[in-house]
């Protein structure tokens, strides 16, 4: 059986802040996750007020190598380098025995 390798720390060069939605009157909660990988792309837009969108892409959070890692829920906000990104989808990538290896967050 092939063991899954965790994402190497050298590829996890980004840090993010995750803002979870307030619930039941509780204030907004922020969580720092260090050592993640953010891959964003921008697309041209036909909006007359700007030439490109804010960007979309994937954030990789390794279950072992990312400090503060947890399964970020869809609908959360991720702050990265002054950008606010909305988590649209979360995919847990599991190893052969069912343990989470890493999460892939689709953001926009």
CSV table of N, CA, C and O in Angstrom, one decimal:
chain,number,residue,atom,x,y,z
A,1,UNK,N,0.8,-1.2,0.0
A,1,UNK,CA,0.0,0.0,0.0
A,1,UNK,C,0.9,1.2,0.0
A,1,UNK,O,1.9,1.3,0.7
A,2,UNK,N,0.6,2.2,-0.8
A,2,UNK,CA,1.3,3.5,-0.9
A,2,UNK,C,0.8,4.4,0.2
A,2,UNK,O,-0.4,4.7,0.2
A,3,UNK,N,1.7,4.9,1.0
A,3,UNK,CA,1.3,5.9,2.0
A,3,UNK,C,1.3,7.3,1.4
A,3,UNK,O,2.1,7.7,0.5
A,4,UNK,N,0.3,8.1,1.7
A,4,UNK,CA,0.2,9.5,1.3
A,4,UNK,C,1.2,10.3,1.9
A,4,UNK,O,1.4,10.2,3.1
A,5,UNK,N,1.8,11.2,1.2
A,5,UNK,CA,2.8,12.1,1.8
A,5,UNK,C,2.0,13.4,2.1
A,5,UNK,O,1.2,13.8,1.3
A,6,UNK,N,2.4,14.1,3.1
A,6,UNK,CA,1.8,15.4,3.4
A,6,UNK,C,2.5,16.4,2.5
A,6,UNK,O,3.6,16.2,2.0
A,7,UNK,N,1.8,17.5,2.4
A,7,UNK,CA,2.4,18.6,1.5
A,7,UNK,C,3.7,19.1,2.2
A,7,UNK,O,3.6,19.5,3.4
A,8,UNK,N,4.8,19.2,1.5
A,8,UNK,CA,6.0,19.6,2.1
A,8,UNK,C,5.9,21.1,2.6
A,8,UNK,O,5.3,21.9,2.0
A,9,UNK,N,6.5,21.3,3.7
A,9,UNK,CA,6.5,22.6,4.3
A,9,UNK,C,7.0,23.7,3.4
A,9,UNK,O,6.5,24.8,3.4
A,10,UNK,N,8.0,23.4,2.5
A,10,UNK,CA,8.5,24.4,1.6
A,10,UNK,C,7.4,24.9,0.6
A,10,UNK,O,7.6,26.0,0.1
A,11,UNK,N,6.4,24.1,0.4
A,11,UNK,CA,5.3,24.5,-0.5
A,11,UNK,C,4.2,25.3,0.2
A,11,UNK,O,3.2,25.7,-0.4
A,12,UNK,N,4.3,25.3,1.6
A,12,UNK,CA,3.2,25.9,2.4
A,12,UNK,C,3.7,27.3,2.9
A,12,UNK,O,3.9,27.5,4.1
A,13,UNK,N,3.9,28.2,2.0
A,13,UNK,CA,4.6,29.5,2.3
A,13,UNK,C,3.6,30.6,2.7
A,13,UNK,O,4.1,31.7,3.0
A,14,UNK,N,2.3,30.3,2.8
A,14,UNK,CA,1.4,31.4,3.1
A,14,UNK,C,0.7,31.2,4.5
A,14,UNK,O,0.7,30.1,5.0
A,15,UNK,N,0.3,32.3,5.0
A,15,UNK,CA,-0.5,32.2,6.3
A,15,UNK,C,-1.8,32.9,6.0
A,15,UNK,O,-1.9,33.9,5.2
A,16,UNK,N,-2.9,32.5,6.6
A,16,UNK,CA,-4.2,33.1,6.4
A,16,UNK,C,-4.9,33.3,7.8
A,16,UNK,O,-4.6,32.7,8.8
A,17,UNK,N,-5.9,34.1,7.7
A,17,UNK,CA,-6.9,34.3,8.9
A,17,UNK,C,-8.2,33.8,8.4
A,17,UNK,O,-8.7,34.3,7.3
A,18,UNK,N,-8.9,32.9,9.1
A,18,UNK,CA,-10.2,32.4,8.7
A,18,UNK,C,-11.2,33.1,9.6
A,18,UNK,O,-11.0,33.1,10.9
A,19,UNK,N,-12.2,33.7,9.0
A,19,UNK,CA,-13.3,34.3,9.8
A,19,UNK,C,-14.5,33.4,9.7
A,19,UNK,O,-15.0,33.2,8.6
A,20,UNK,N,-15.0,32.9,10.8
A,20,UNK,CA,-16.1,32.1,10.8
A,20,UNK,C,-17.4,32.9,11.1
A,20,UNK,O,-17.3,33.9,11.9
A,21,UNK,N,-18.5,32.7,10.4
A,21,UNK,CA,-19.7,33.5,10.6
A,21,UNK,C,-20.1,33.5,12.1
A,21,UNK,O,-20.0,32.5,12.8
A,22,UNK,N,-20.7,34.6,12.5
A,22,UNK,CA,-21.2,34.7,13.9
A,22,UNK,C,-22.5,33.9,14.0
A,22,UNK,O,-23.2,33.8,13.0
A,23,UNK,N,-22.7,33.2,15.1
A,23,UNK,CA,-23.8,32.4,15.3
A,23,UNK,C,-24.4,32.7,16.7
A,23,UNK,O,-23.7,32.9,17.7
A,24,UNK,N,-25.7,32.6,16.8
A,24,UNK,CA,-26.4,32.8,18.1
A,24,UNK,C,-25.9,34.0,18.9
A,24,UNK,O,-25.7,33.8,20.1
A,25,UNK,N,-25.7,35.1,18.3
A,25,UNK,CA,-25.3,36.3,19.0
A,25,UNK,C,-23.9,36.3,19.4
A,25,UNK,O,-23.4,37.3,20.0
A,26,UNK,N,-23.1,35.3,19.0
A,26,UNK,CA,-21.7,35.3,19.3
A,26,UNK,C,-21.0,36.2,18.3
A,26,UNK,O,-21.4,36.3,17.2
A,27,UNK,N,-19.9,36.8,18.7
A,27,UNK,CA,-19.1,37.6,17.8
A,27,UNK,C,-18.4,36.8,16.7
A,27,UNK,O,-18.2,35.6,16.9
A,28,UNK,N,-18.0,37.4,15.6
A,28,UNK,CA,-17.2,36.8,14.6
A,28,UNK,C,-16.0,36.2,15.2
A,28,UNK,O,-15.3,36.9,16.0
A,29,UNK,N,-15.6,35.0,14.8
A,29,UNK,CA,-14.4,34.4,15.3
A,29,UNK,C,-13.3,34.3,14.2
A,29,UNK,O,-13.6,34.0,13.1
A,30,UNK,N,-12.1,34.6,14.6
A,30,UNK,CA,-11.0,34.6,13.7
A,30,UNK,C,-10.0,33.5,14.1
A,30,UNK,O,-9.7,33.4,15.3
A,31,UNK,N,-9.5,32.7,13.2
A,31,UNK,CA,-8.5,31.7,13.5
A,31,UNK,C,-7.4,31.8,12.5
A,31,UNK,O,-7.6,32.0,11.3
A,32,UNK,N,-6.2,31.8,13.0
A,32,UNK,CA,-5.0,31.9,12.2
A,32,UNK,C,-4.6,30.4,11.8
A,32,UNK,O,-4.6,29.5,12.6
A,33,UNK,N,-4.3,30.3,10.5
A,33,UNK,CA,-3.7,29.0,10.0
A,33,UNK,C,-2.4,29.4,9.3
A,33,UNK,O,-2.4,30.1,8.3
A,34,UNK,N,-1.3,28.9,9.8
A,34,UNK,CA,0.0,29.1,9.2
A,34,UNK,C,0.4,27.9,8.4
A,34,UNK,O,0.1,26.8,8.7
A,35,UNK,N,1.2,28.2,7.4
A,35,UNK,CA,1.8,27.2,6.5
A,35,UNK,C,0.7,26.5,5.6
A,35,UNK,O,0.4,25.4,5.7
A,36,UNK,N,0.1,27.4,4.8
A,36,UNK,CA,-0.9,26.9,3.8
A,36,UNK,C,-0.4,27.3,2.4
A,36,UNK,O,0.6,28.0,2.3
A,37,UNK,N,-1.0,26.8,1.4
A,37,UNK,CA,-0.7,27.2,0.0
A,37,UNK,C,-1.9,27.9,-0.6
A,37,UNK,O,-3.0,27.3,-0.6
A,38,UNK,N,-1.7,29.1,-1.1
A,38,UNK,CA,-2.7,29.8,-1.8
A,38,UNK,C,-2.4,29.9,-3.3
A,38,UNK,O,-1.3,30.4,-3.6
A,39,UNK,N,-3.3,29.5,-4.1
A,39,UNK,CA,-3.1,29.6,-5.5
A,39,UNK,C,-4.3,30.3,-6.1
A,39,UNK,O,-5.4,29.7,-6.2
A,40,UNK,N,-4.1,31.5,-6.5
A,40,UNK,CA,-5.2,32.4,-7.1
A,40,UNK,C,-4.9,32.7,-8.5
A,40,UNK,O,-3.7,32.9,-8.9
A,41,UNK,N,-5.9,32.9,-9.3
A,41,UNK,CA,-5.8,33.4,-10.6
A,41,UNK,C,-6.8,34.6,-10.8
A,41,UNK,O,-7.8,34.6,-10.1
A,42,UNK,N,-6.5,35.5,-11.6
A,42,UNK,CA,-7.5,36.6,-11.9
A,42,UNK,C,-7.9,36.4,-13.4
A,42,UNK,O,-7.2,35.9,-14.2
A,43,UNK,N,-9.1,36.9,-13.6
A,43,UNK,CA,-9.7,36.8,-15.0
A,43,UNK,C,-10.1,38.2,-15.4
A,43,UNK,O,-10.5,39.0,-14.6
A,44,UNK,N,-10.0,38.5,-16.7
A,44,UNK,CA,-10.4,39.7,-17.2
A,44,UNK,C,-11.9,39.8,-17.1
A,44,UNK,O,-12.6,38.8,-17.1
A,45,UNK,N,-12.4,41.0,-16.9
A,45,UNK,CA,-13.9,41.2,-16.8
A,45,UNK,C,-14.3,42.3,-17.8
A,45,UNK,O,-13.5,43.2,-18.1
A,46,UNK,N,-15.6,42.3,-18.1
A,46,UNK,CA,-16.1,43.3,-19.0
A,46,UNK,C,-16.8,44.4,-18.2
A,46,UNK,O,-17.4,45.3,-18.8
A,47,UNK,N,-16.5,44.5,-16.9
A,47,UNK,CA,-17.0,45.5,-16.1
A,47,UNK,C,-16.3,46.8,-16.5
A,47,UNK,O,-15.1,46.9,-16.5
A,48,UNK,N,-17.0,47.9,-16.8
A,48,UNK,CA,-16.4,49.1,-17.2
A,48,UNK,C,-15.6,49.8,-16.1
A,48,UNK,O,-14.8,50.7,-16.4
A,49,UNK,N,-15.8,49.4,-14.9
A,49,UNK,CA,-15.1,50.1,-13.8
A,49,UNK,C,-13.8,49.4,-13.3
A,49,UNK,O,-13.1,49.9,-12.5
A,50,UNK,N,-13.6,48.2,-13.8
A,50,UNK,CA,-12.3,47.5,-13.5
A,50,UNK,C,-12.0,46.5,-14.6
A,50,UNK,O,-12.9,46.1,-15.4
A,51,UNK,N,-10.7,46.2,-14.7
A,51,UNK,CA,-10.3,45.3,-15.8
A,51,UNK,C,-10.2,43.8,-15.4
A,51,UNK,O,-10.0,43.0,-16.3
A,52,UNK,N,-10.2,43.5,-14.1
A,52,UNK,CA,-10.0,42.1,-13.7
A,52,UNK,C,-10.9,41.9,-12.4
A,52,UNK,O,-11.2,42.8,-11.7
A,53,UNK,N,-11.2,40.6,-12.2
A,53,UNK,CA,-12.0,40.3,-11.0
A,53,UNK,C,-11.1,40.2,-9.8
A,53,UNK,O,-9.8,40.4,-10.0
A,54,UNK,N,-11.6,40.0,-8.7
A,54,UNK,CA,-10.8,39.9,-7.5
A,54,UNK,C,-9.9,38.7,-7.3
A,54,UNK,O,-9.0,38.6,-6.5
A,55,UNK,N,-10.2,37.7,-8.2
A,55,UNK,CA,-9.4,36.5,-8.2
A,55,UNK,C,-10.2,35.3,-7.6
A,55,UNK,O,-11.2,35.5,-6.8
A,56,UNK,N,-9.8,34.1,-8.0
A,56,UNK,CA,-10.4,32.9,-7.5
A,56,UNK,C,-9.4,31.8,-7.5
A,56,UNK,O,-8.3,32.0,-8.2
A,57,UNK,N,-9.6,30.7,-6.8
A,57,UNK,CA,-8.6,29.7,-6.8
A,57,UNK,C,-8.7,28.7,-5.7
A,57,UNK,O,-9.9,28.4,-5.3
A,58,UNK,N,-7.6,28.1,-5.2
A,58,UNK,CA,-7.6,27.1,-4.3
A,58,UNK,C,-6.7,27.4,-3.1
A,58,UNK,O,-5.6,27.9,-3.4
A,59,UNK,N,-7.1,27.1,-1.9
A,59,UNK,CA,-6.2,27.1,-0.7
A,59,UNK,C,-6.0,25.7,-0.2
A,59,UNK,O,-7.0,25.0,0.0
A,60,UNK,N,-4.8,25.3,0.0
A,60,UNK,CA,-4.5,23.9,0.4
A,60,UNK,C,-4.1,24.0,1.9
A,60,UNK,O,-3.2,24.8,2.3
A,61,UNK,N,-4.7,23.3,2.8
A,61,UNK,CA,-4.4,23.2,4.2
A,61,UNK,C,-4.1,21.8,4.5
A,61,UNK,O,-4.9,20.9,4.4
A,62,UNK,N,-2.8,21.6,4.9
A,62,UNK,CA,-2.4,20.2,5.3
A,62,UNK,C,-2.8,19.9,6.7
A,62,UNK,O,-2.6,20.7,7.6
A,63,UNK,N,-3.3,18.7,6.9
A,63,UNK,CA,-3.8,18.3,8.2
A,63,UNK,C,-2.7,18.2,9.3
A,63,UNK,O,-2.9,18.4,10.5
A,64,UNK,N,-1.4,17.9,8.8
A,64,UNK,CA,-0.3,17.8,9.7
A,64,UNK,C,0.6,19.0,9.7
A,64,UNK,O,1.0,19.5,10.8
A,65,UNK,N,0.9,19.5,8.6
A,65,UNK,CA,2.0,20.5,8.4
A,65,UNK,C,1.5,21.9,8.7
A,65,UNK,O,2.2,22.8,9.0
A,66,UNK,N,0.2,22.2,8.5
A,66,UNK,CA,-0.4,23.5,8.6
A,66,UNK,C,-0.7,23.7,10.1
A,66,UNK,O,-1.5,23.0,10.7
A,67,UNK,N,-0.1,24.8,10.7
A,67,UNK,CA,-0.4,25.1,12.1
A,67,UNK,C,-1.8,25.7,12.3
A,67,UNK,O,-2.1,26.6,11.6
A,68,UNK,N,-2.6,25.1,13.2
A,68,UNK,CA,-3.9,25.6,13.4
A,68,UNK,C,-5.0,25.0,12.4
A,68,UNK,O,-6.1,25.6,12.3
A,69,UNK,N,-4.6,24.0,11.7
A,69,UNK,CA,-5.4,23.4,10.7
A,69,UNK,C,-6.7,22.9,11.2
A,69,UNK,O,-6.8,22.3,12.3
A,70,UNK,N,-7.8,23.1,10.5
A,70,UNK,CA,-9.1,22.5,10.8
A,70,UNK,C,-9.9,22.6,9.5
A,70,UNK,O,-9.5,23.2,8.5
A,71,UNK,N,-11.0,21.9,9.4
A,71,UNK,CA,-11.9,21.9,8.2
A,71,UNK,C,-12.7,23.2,8.2
A,71,UNK,O,-13.6,23.3,8.9
A,72,UNK,N,-12.3,24.1,7.4
A,72,UNK,CA,-12.9,25.4,7.2
A,72,UNK,C,-14.3,25.1,6.5
A,72,UNK,O,-14.3,24.5,5.5
A,73,UNK,N,-15.3,25.7,7.1
A,73,UNK,CA,-16.6,25.4,6.4
A,73,UNK,C,-16.9,26.3,5.2
A,73,UNK,O,-16.3,27.5,5.2
A,74,UNK,N,-17.6,25.9,4.3
A,74,UNK,CA,-18.1,26.7,3.2
A,74,UNK,C,-18.8,27.9,3.8
A,74,UNK,O,-19.5,27.8,4.8
A,75,UNK,N,-18.6,29.1,3.2
A,75,UNK,CA,-19.3,30.3,3.7
A,75,UNK,C,-18.4,31.1,4.5
A,75,UNK,O,-18.7,32.3,4.8
A,76,UNK,N,-17.3,30.5,5.0
A,76,UNK,CA,-16.3,31.3,5.8
A,76,UNK,C,-15.6,32.3,4.9
A,76,UNK,O,-15.5,32.2,3.7
A,77,UNK,N,-14.9,33.3,5.5
A,77,UNK,CA,-14.1,34.2,4.8
A,77,UNK,C,-12.6,33.9,5.2
A,77,UNK,O,-12.3,33.6,6.3
A,78,UNK,N,-11.7,34.1,4.2
A,78,UNK,CA,-10.3,33.9,4.4
A,78,UNK,C,-9.6,35.2,4.0
A,78,UNK,O,-9.9,35.8,3.0
A,79,UNK,N,-8.8,35.7,5.0
A,79,UNK,CA,-8.1,37.0,4.7
A,79,UNK,C,-6.7,36.6,4.4
A,79,UNK,O,-6.0,35.8,5.1
A,80,UNK,N,-6.2,37.1,3.3
A,80,UNK,CA,-4.8,36.8,2.8
A,80,UNK,C,-4.3,38.0,2.1
A,80,UNK,O,-4.9,38.4,1.1
A,81,UNK,N,-3.2,38.6,2.6
A,81,UNK,CA,-2.5,39.7,1.9
A,81,UNK,C,-3.5,40.8,1.6
A,81,UNK,O,-3.5,41.3,0.5
A,82,UNK,N,-4.4,41.2,2.5
A,82,UNK,CA,-5.3,42.3,2.3
A,82,UNK,C,-6.5,41.9,1.4
A,82,UNK,O,-7.4,42.7,1.2
A,83,UNK,N,-6.6,40.7,1.0
A,83,UNK,CA,-7.8,40.2,0.2
A,83,UNK,C,-8.7,39.5,1.1
A,83,UNK,O,-8.3,38.8,2.1
A,84,UNK,N,-10.0,39.6,0.8
A,84,UNK,CA,-11.0,38.8,1.5
A,84,UNK,C,-11.6,37.8,0.5
A,84,UNK,O,-12.1,38.2,-0.5
A,85,UNK,N,-11.4,36.6,0.8
A,85,UNK,CA,-11.9,35.5,-0.1
A,85,UNK,C,-13.0,34.7,0.5
A,85,UNK,O,-12.9,34.3,1.7
A,86,UNK,N,-14.0,34.4,-0.2
A,86,UNK,CA,-15.1,33.6,0.3
A,86,UNK,C,-14.9,32.1,-0.1
A,86,UNK,O,-14.6,31.8,-1.2
A,87,UNK,N,-15.1,31.3,0.9
A,87,UNK,CA,-14.9,29.8,0.7
A,87,UNK,C,-16.2,29.3,0.1
A,87,UNK,O,-17.3,29.3,0.8
A,88,UNK,N,-16.1,28.8,-1.1
A,88,UNK,CA,-17.3,28.4,-1.8
A,88,UNK,C,-17.5,26.9,-1.7
A,88,UNK,O,-18.6,26.4,-1.7
A,89,UNK,N,-16.4,26.1,-1.5
A,89,UNK,CA,-16.5,24.7,-1.5
A,89,UNK,C,-15.3,24.1,-0.7
A,89,UNK,O,-14.2,24.7,-0.8
A,90,UNK,N,-15.4,23.0,0.0
A,90,UNK,CA,-14.3,22.4,0.8
A,90,UNK,C,-14.3,20.9,0.4
A,90,UNK,O,-15.4,20.3,0.4
A,91,UNK,N,-13.1,20.5,0.1
A,91,UNK,CA,-13.0,19.1,-0.2
A,91,UNK,C,-11.9,18.5,0.7
A,91,UNK,O,-10.8,18.9,0.7
A,92,UNK,N,-12.2,17.4,1.4
A,92,UNK,CA,-11.3,16.7,2.3
A,92,UNK,C,-10.7,15.6,1.5
A,92,UNK,O,-11.4,14.8,0.9
A,93,UNK,N,-9.3,15.6,1.4
A,93,UNK,CA,-8.6,14.6,0.7
A,93,UNK,C,-8.1,13.6,1.7
A,93,UNK,O,-7.4,13.9,2.6
A,94,UNK,N,-8.6,12.3,1.6
A,94,UNK,CA,-8.3,11.3,2.6
A,94,UNK,C,-7.3,10.3,2.1
A,94,UNK,O,-7.2,10.1,0.9
A,95,UNK,N,-6.5,9.7,3.0
A,95,UNK,CA,-5.6,8.7,2.7
A,95,UNK,C,-6.2,7.3,2.6
A,95,UNK,O,-7.5,7.2,2.7
A,96,UNK,N,-5.5,6.3,2.4
A,96,UNK,CA,-6.0,5.0,2.2
A,96,UNK,C,-6.8,4.4,3.4
A,96,UNK,O,-7.7,3.6,3.2
A,97,UNK,N,-6.5,4.9,4.6
A,97,UNK,CA,-7.3,4.4,5.8
A,97,UNK,C,-8.4,5.4,6.2
A,97,UNK,O,-9.0,5.2,7.3
A,98,UNK,N,-8.6,6.4,5.4
A,98,UNK,CA,-9.7,7.3,5.7
A,98,UNK,C,-9.4,8.6,6.5
A,98,UNK,O,-10.3,9.4,6.8
A,99,UNK,N,-8.1,8.7,6.9
A,99,UNK,CA,-7.7,9.9,7.6
A,99,UNK,C,-7.6,11.1,6.6
A,99,UNK,O,-7.1,10.9,5.5
A,100,UNK,N,-7.9,12.3,7.1
A,100,UNK,CA,-7.7,13.5,6.3
A,100,UNK,C,-6.3,13.8,6.1
A,100,UNK,O,-5.5,13.9,7.1
A,101,UNK,N,-5.8,13.9,4.8
A,101,UNK,CA,-4.4,14.3,4.5
A,101,UNK,C,-4.4,15.8,4.4
A,101,UNK,O,-3.5,16.4,5.0
A,102,UNK,N,-5.3,16.4,3.6
A,102,UNK,CA,-5.3,17.8,3.5
A,102,UNK,C,-6.7,18.2,3.0
A,102,UNK,O,-7.5,17.4,2.6
A,103,UNK,N,-7.0,19.5,3.1
A,103,UNK,CA,-8.2,20.1,2.6
A,103,UNK,C,-7.9,21.0,1.4
A,103,UNK,O,-6.9,21.7,1.4
A,104,UNK,N,-8.8,21.0,0.5
A,104,UNK,CA,-8.7,21.9,-0.7
A,104,UNK,C,-10.0,22.8,-0.6
A,104,UNK,O,-11.1,22.4,-0.7
A,105,UNK,N,-9.7,24.1,-0.4
A,105,UNK,CA,-10.8,25.1,-0.3
A,105,UNK,C,-10.9,25.9,-1.7
A,105,UNK,O,-9.9,26.4,-2.1
A,106,UNK,N,-12.0,25.8,-2.3
A,106,UNK,CA,-12.3,26.6,-3.5
A,106,UNK,C,-12.7,28.0,-3.0
A,106,UNK,O,-13.7,28.1,-2.3
A,107,UNK,N,-12.0,29.0,-3.4
A,107,UNK,CA,-12.3,30.4,-2.9
A,107,UNK,C,-12.5,31.3,-4.1
A,107,UNK,O,-12.0,31.1,-5.2
A,108,UNK,N,-13.3,32.4,-3.8
A,108,UNK,CA,-13.5,33.5,-4.8
A,108,UNK,C,-13.6,34.8,-4.1
A,108,UNK,O,-13.8,34.9,-2.9
